[in-house]
XYZ file of C-alpha atoms in Angstrom:
387
model
C 2.276 -4.786 14.189
C 2.067 -3.086 10.814
C -0.818 -4.456 8.804
C -2.411 -1.381 7.272
C -0.822 -1.408 3.851
C -3.004 -3.181 1.324
C -3.809 -2.787 -2.344
C -7.135 -2.249 -4.118
C -7.750 -2.876 -7.811
C -11.095 -2.525 -9.548
C -12.349 -2.496 -13.111
C -15.690 -1.345 -14.531
C -16.145 -1.789 -18.257
C -18.744 -1.465 -20.992
C -17.369 -4.743 -22.291
C -17.074 -8.168 -20.728
C -13.493 -8.499 -19.471
C -11.482 -11.621 -18.715
C -10.286 -12.236 -15.163
C -6.727 -11.880 -16.487
C -6.976 -8.082 -16.342
C -7.960 -7.996 -12.680
C -5.356 -10.611 -11.777
C -2.643 -8.624 -13.591
C -3.728 -5.463 -11.715
C -3.467 -7.236 -8.363
C -0.072 -8.668 -9.269
C 1.138 -5.127 -9.933
C 0.094 -4.284 -6.365
C 1.635 -7.411 -4.851
C 4.271 -5.329 -3.020
C 1.434 -3.943 -0.884
C 0.344 -7.366 0.350
C 1.443 -10.967 -0.078
C -0.353 -12.768 2.724
C -3.714 -13.183 0.994
C -5.858 -11.885 -1.837
C -9.472 -11.818 -2.925
C -11.292 -11.155 -6.201
C -14.980 -10.293 -6.451
C -17.038 -9.894 -9.610
C -20.649 -9.812 -10.785
C -21.862 -12.831 -12.704
C -25.465 -13.851 -13.399
C -26.676 -10.936 -11.264
C -24.785 -12.229 -8.225
C -21.664 -10.898 -6.555
C -19.172 -13.757 -6.494
C -15.878 -13.849 -4.608
C -12.828 -16.095 -4.363
C -10.113 -15.810 -1.707
C -6.729 -17.419 -1.235
C -3.750 -17.088 1.071
C -0.299 -16.213 -0.269
C 0.447 -14.587 -3.625
C -1.912 -13.705 -6.450
C -2.562 -16.218 -9.188
C -5.428 -16.614 -11.620
C -8.017 -18.731 -9.866
C -10.715 -17.668 -12.350
C -9.324 -18.838 -15.669
C -12.653 -19.133 -17.502
C -14.535 -16.244 -15.866
C -15.449 -12.964 -17.543
C -17.392 -10.015 -16.166
C -17.718 -6.280 -16.718
C -17.275 -5.446 -13.014
C -14.317 -6.550 -10.904
C -12.968 -5.657 -7.463
C -9.824 -7.200 -5.975
C -7.650 -6.757 -2.905
C -4.203 -7.824 -1.669
C -3.582 -7.835 2.065
C -0.861 -8.004 4.668
C -2.118 -10.111 7.555
C 0.678 -10.829 10.010
C -1.090 -13.121 12.462
C -3.718 -15.835 12.643
C -4.135 -19.253 11.090
C -5.168 -19.908 7.497
C -8.915 -20.016 8.221
C -8.758 -16.734 10.140
C -6.830 -15.103 7.309
C -9.380 -16.165 4.729
C -12.272 -14.858 6.831
C -10.536 -11.494 7.086
C -9.305 -11.483 3.498
C -11.022 -8.898 1.351
C -13.195 -8.026 -0.444
C -15.722 -8.627 2.316
C -19.072 -9.710 0.889
C -22.208 -8.690 2.744
C -25.885 -7.967 2.208
C -28.266 -5.476 3.806
C -31.516 -3.666 3.037
C -29.892 -2.102 -0.050
C -28.731 -5.445 -1.411
C -25.461 -7.336 -1.616
C -22.084 -5.638 -2.014
C -18.330 -6.228 -1.903
C -16.116 -3.971 0.210
C -12.348 -3.469 -0.211
C -10.477 -1.354 2.357
C -6.907 -0.082 2.500
C -6.017 1.383 5.876
C -6.517 0.861 9.566
C -9.349 1.947 11.847
C -8.083 1.814 15.466
C -10.113 0.316 18.307
C -10.580 3.666 20.036
C -12.493 4.954 16.991
C -15.099 2.233 17.356
C -15.366 2.803 21.102
C -16.281 6.437 20.482
C -19.042 5.636 17.977
C -22.375 5.887 19.790
C -25.244 4.300 17.905
C -27.906 2.477 19.931
C -27.825 -1.216 19.196
C -24.520 -1.228 17.311
C -22.190 -3.776 18.912
C -18.588 -4.583 18.074
C -17.155 -8.077 17.782
C -13.550 -7.531 18.879
C -12.454 -10.781 17.236
C -13.204 -9.262 13.835
C -10.865 -7.156 11.729
C -11.499 -3.437 11.378
C -12.863 -4.078 7.861
C -15.327 -6.654 9.185
C -16.433 -4.207 11.881
C -16.796 -1.492 9.249
C -18.985 -3.844 7.209
C -21.119 -4.478 10.314
C -21.427 -0.728 10.846
C -22.526 -0.192 7.238
C -25.114 -2.970 7.547
C -26.336 -1.557 10.858
C -26.864 1.864 9.271
C -28.711 0.315 6.327
C -30.944 -2.045 8.288
C -31.913 0.411 11.010
C -32.577 3.473 8.873
C -34.148 4.343 5.531
C -30.797 5.444 4.165
C -29.267 5.235 0.705
C -25.647 4.323 -0.019
C -24.736 8.000 -0.241
C -26.146 8.645 3.250
C -24.406 5.607 4.736
C -20.987 6.502 3.352
C -21.486 10.093 4.459
C -22.060 8.835 8.015
C -18.922 6.717 7.736
C -16.903 9.798 6.750
C -18.428 11.919 9.518
C -18.006 9.343 12.291
C -14.772 7.578 11.364
C -11.848 9.994 10.911
C -9.318 7.543 9.384
C -7.564 5.791 7.969
C -9.219 4.238 4.956
C -9.680 4.223 1.249
C -12.825 2.276 0.422
C -14.248 0.783 -2.741
C -17.728 -0.755 -2.739
C -18.985 -2.879 -5.600
C -22.800 -2.955 -5.809
C -25.238 -3.995 -8.517
C -25.909 -0.338 -9.361
C -22.272 0.701 -9.629
C -19.112 1.329 -7.648
C -18.507 3.762 -4.778
C -15.074 5.152 -3.939
C -14.433 6.916 -0.659
C -11.350 8.361 1.021
C -11.049 9.567 4.616
C -10.708 13.235 5.563
C -6.924 12.964 5.940
C -6.309 11.173 2.624
C -3.959 8.834 4.468
C -4.141 5.971 1.991
C -3.856 6.384 -1.795
C -6.740 5.690 -4.167
C -7.510 6.895 -7.671
C -8.795 5.945 -11.091
C -8.090 6.103 -14.822
C -10.906 6.482 -17.346
C -11.064 5.875 -21.071
C -14.037 5.454 -23.408
C -14.810 1.874 -22.390
C -13.222 1.294 -18.983
C -12.569 2.750 -15.575
C -9.674 1.287 -13.613
C -9.541 1.866 -9.850
C -6.227 1.334 -8.094
C -4.181 2.132 -5.019
C -1.225 2.951 -7.291
C -0.654 3.941 -10.893
C 2.929 2.782 -11.516
C 1.897 0.088 -14.015
C -1.086 1.907 -15.536
C -1.351 4.031 -18.675
C -3.457 7.186 -18.707
C -4.243 10.128 -16.474
C -4.524 8.977 -12.871
C -7.085 11.011 -10.939
C -6.907 10.849 -7.151
C -10.001 10.501 -5.025
C -9.798 13.586 -2.830
C -9.793 13.724 0.953
C -13.305 13.327 2.348
C -14.751 12.655 -1.091
C -17.302 10.046 -2.189
C -17.506 9.220 -5.895
C -20.040 7.015 -7.628
C -19.422 5.222 -10.930
C -22.592 3.940 -12.583
C -22.686 0.981 -14.919
C -22.353 3.163 -18.028
C -19.200 4.784 -16.608
C -20.581 8.127 -15.491
C -18.589 9.441 -12.504
C -20.399 11.637 -9.988
C -19.194 13.297 -6.809
C -21.990 12.575 -4.366
C -20.416 14.029 -1.236
C -17.414 16.037 -0.089
C -16.516 16.922 3.489
C -16.311 20.689 3.745
C -13.342 20.666 6.137
C -10.463 18.287 5.587
C -7.160 18.010 7.381
C -4.910 16.378 4.822
C -2.164 14.368 6.511
C -0.630 12.102 3.937
C 1.159 9.039 5.291
C 4.837 9.822 4.719
C 5.683 6.114 4.792
C 3.805 5.708 1.504
C 6.279 8.021 -0.230
C 9.361 6.861 1.671
C 8.789 3.154 1.219
C 5.500 1.622 0.217
C 4.682 3.226 -3.131
C 6.494 1.892 -6.156
C 9.088 4.463 -7.168
C 7.271 5.640 -10.288
C 3.861 5.816 -8.591
C 2.314 9.240 -8.086
C -0.210 9.851 -5.309
C -1.881 13.214 -4.764
C 0.477 14.818 -7.258
C 3.618 13.593 -5.479
C 5.908 11.174 -7.296
C 7.598 8.721 -4.923
C 10.998 8.777 -6.644
C 11.096 12.572 -6.784
C 10.100 12.688 -3.110
C 12.945 10.310 -2.191
C 15.450 12.233 -4.286
C 14.406 15.498 -2.638
C 14.840 14.012 0.833
C 18.268 12.743 -0.177
C 19.288 16.236 -1.289
C 18.076 17.690 2.021
C 19.962 15.060 4.062
C 23.183 15.733 2.142
C 22.806 19.475 2.694
C 22.376 18.844 6.415
C 25.537 16.707 6.476
C 27.476 19.460 4.693
C 26.211 22.072 7.121
C 26.326 20.234 10.446
C 29.283 17.872 9.984
C 31.466 19.377 7.243
C 34.524 17.513 8.532
C 32.733 14.200 7.921
C 31.666 15.243 4.441
C 35.239 16.319 3.633
C 36.692 13.047 4.937
C 34.513 11.164 2.469
C 35.700 13.110 -0.591
C 37.736 10.880 -2.932
C 37.803 8.165 -0.257
C 34.262 6.840 0.048
C 31.717 5.124 -2.116
C 28.011 5.293 -1.422
C 25.311 2.708 -2.124
C 21.558 2.778 -1.742
C 19.917 -0.371 -0.360
C 17.585 -1.803 -2.987
C 15.061 -0.764 -3.854
C 13.690 2.285 -2.064
C 17.082 3.401 -0.760
C 18.623 3.815 -4.215
C 17.057 7.200 -4.959
C 18.041 8.477 -1.518
C 21.605 7.227 -2.050
C 22.041 8.670 -5.542
C 20.756 12.061 -4.418
C 23.128 12.146 -1.422
C 26.058 11.113 -3.618
C 25.209 13.790 -6.169
C 24.916 16.569 -3.565
C 28.070 15.562 -1.673
C 29.996 14.871 -4.904
C 30.694 11.255 -3.921
C 31.160 8.170 -6.051
C 28.016 6.057 -6.243
C 28.460 2.309 -6.735
C 25.660 -0.260 -6.526
C 27.791 -2.783 -4.625
C 24.710 -4.262 -2.940
C 21.985 -5.666 -5.160
C 18.785 -7.548 -4.585
C 18.583 -11.088 -5.862
C 16.191 -11.088 -8.831
C 14.388 -14.176 -7.555
C 13.571 -12.610 -4.168
C 10.829 -9.954 -4.563
C 9.584 -9.806 -0.948
C 9.684 -6.950 1.517
C 11.363 -7.813 4.791
C 10.184 -5.378 7.436
C 6.603 -6.587 7.558
C 7.376 -10.241 8.224
C 5.980 -11.408 11.528
C 9.103 -12.127 13.573
C 12.807 -11.342 13.770
C 13.873 -14.838 12.681
C 11.843 -14.597 9.468
C 13.095 -11.072 8.782
C 16.730 -12.118 9.273
C 16.330 -15.121 6.994
C 14.724 -12.853 4.410
C 17.741 -10.510 4.523
C 20.099 -13.433 3.935
C 18.111 -14.502 0.897
C 17.528 -10.995 -0.412
C 20.932 -9.325 -0.802
C 24.100 -10.024 -2.736
C 27.331 -7.966 -2.866
C 30.310 -7.107 -5.093
C 33.381 -7.896 -2.883
C 35.930 -6.151 -5.114
C 34.137 -2.824 -4.700
C 34.105 -3.066 -0.905
C 37.479 -4.263 0.370
C 39.605 -1.532 2.008
C 37.040 1.122 1.039
C 35.051 3.582 3.125
C 31.503 2.544 2.336
C 28.313 4.472 3.040
C 25.060 2.538 3.068
C 21.768 4.403 2.572
C 18.371 2.873 3.285
C 14.945 4.508 3.157
C 14.168 4.073 6.849
C 14.830 2.119 10.030
C 11.707 0.329 11.206
C 13.073 -2.410 13.441
C 16.770 -2.354 12.584
C 16.902 -5.949 11.328
C 18.097 -5.029 7.837
C 20.626 -2.523 9.215
C 22.164 -5.002 11.661
C 22.355 -7.717 9.045
C 23.892 -5.501 6.339
C 26.618 -4.171 8.625
C 27.634 -7.733 9.530
C 27.322 -8.759 5.881
C 29.530 -5.887 4.692
C 32.069 -6.691 7.407
C 32.771 -10.024 5.710
C 34.305 -8.122 2.780
C 36.750 -6.087 4.935
C 35.825 -2.473 4.231
C 37.953 0.209 5.861
C 34.905 1.884 7.439
C 31.142 1.411 7.332
C 28.773 4.370 7.612
C 24.996 4.270 7.486
C 22.485 6.964 6.542
C 18.738 6.595 7.008
C 16.560 8.393 4.485
C 13.974 9.182 7.145
């Protein structure tokens, strides 16, 4: 079950900002999670939070604040009440005061089993974020530690995978695990700091939180590195670049579209080298098409390298923005495919067609598309996976 891809959006400002800005930021990250969302903010010296299942909408029409933290989440199991309990940000309070925690990533069960702190117990019915919150509160309530010390212990004892943002009354903490598995960064101008999992819809220089780094943003927008692990083993999640990131997002200096194009060039070179007879049989006889949306850059790059005609004979219906692979069962995924794609029959009939998608996770999309294309009587159907 894949449920580790979420989106974090935060805003710290010298000015009082309408909820519209935070809501818009979460909507721009909606592709990272559609099951539920939460928005926390500071108002009247209290951390407030609202949570809802399904897609982001503005539930805070008349609210303004200068500190916001929101989260969109994929949760693929559980009833509505369970989803809301596990929906982030998680609000908690310990010896250091109240805080809101937003987490993108996944901390496996075996990590918690290996953590040995006397008196720290795990509730296995909780999500990894809820357990992490319990661990943070345990460290605060059983030791005379500051936030810096607590987050340092988190980094030292929990290898991955997480990007964390904590909203407190004194400021905001950003933390990324030693592998930098999940993206997180910020943009700063004179009056605002925007924190986000992705920068595709943001203007300004996006600065990544580094692997094993803890940053603190105070309420007058000073940014301080308060800790950095001396030894990091950076292992970026390749699925971010292959699929999850919006095409024009850049994480850790790597642009997703350029990454996909480069992989497409490599795949085409491999086809030329290892199966030249196949590549030659396609010349002047085949048309290639990337499956929207992530597969398009792969497909165009392969077509360019192999000198093939590229035609977008499969398109995504404009009124269907969802991602299919993460739906909870095969029936839902198949229905999503039927609603998602449309084709140009005149470009397909009696043609050799080559379909290119970014990846094969379960094969549902692949199986459906081959049957779907078969309705339009192509001469041959070939399929290339970008990864």
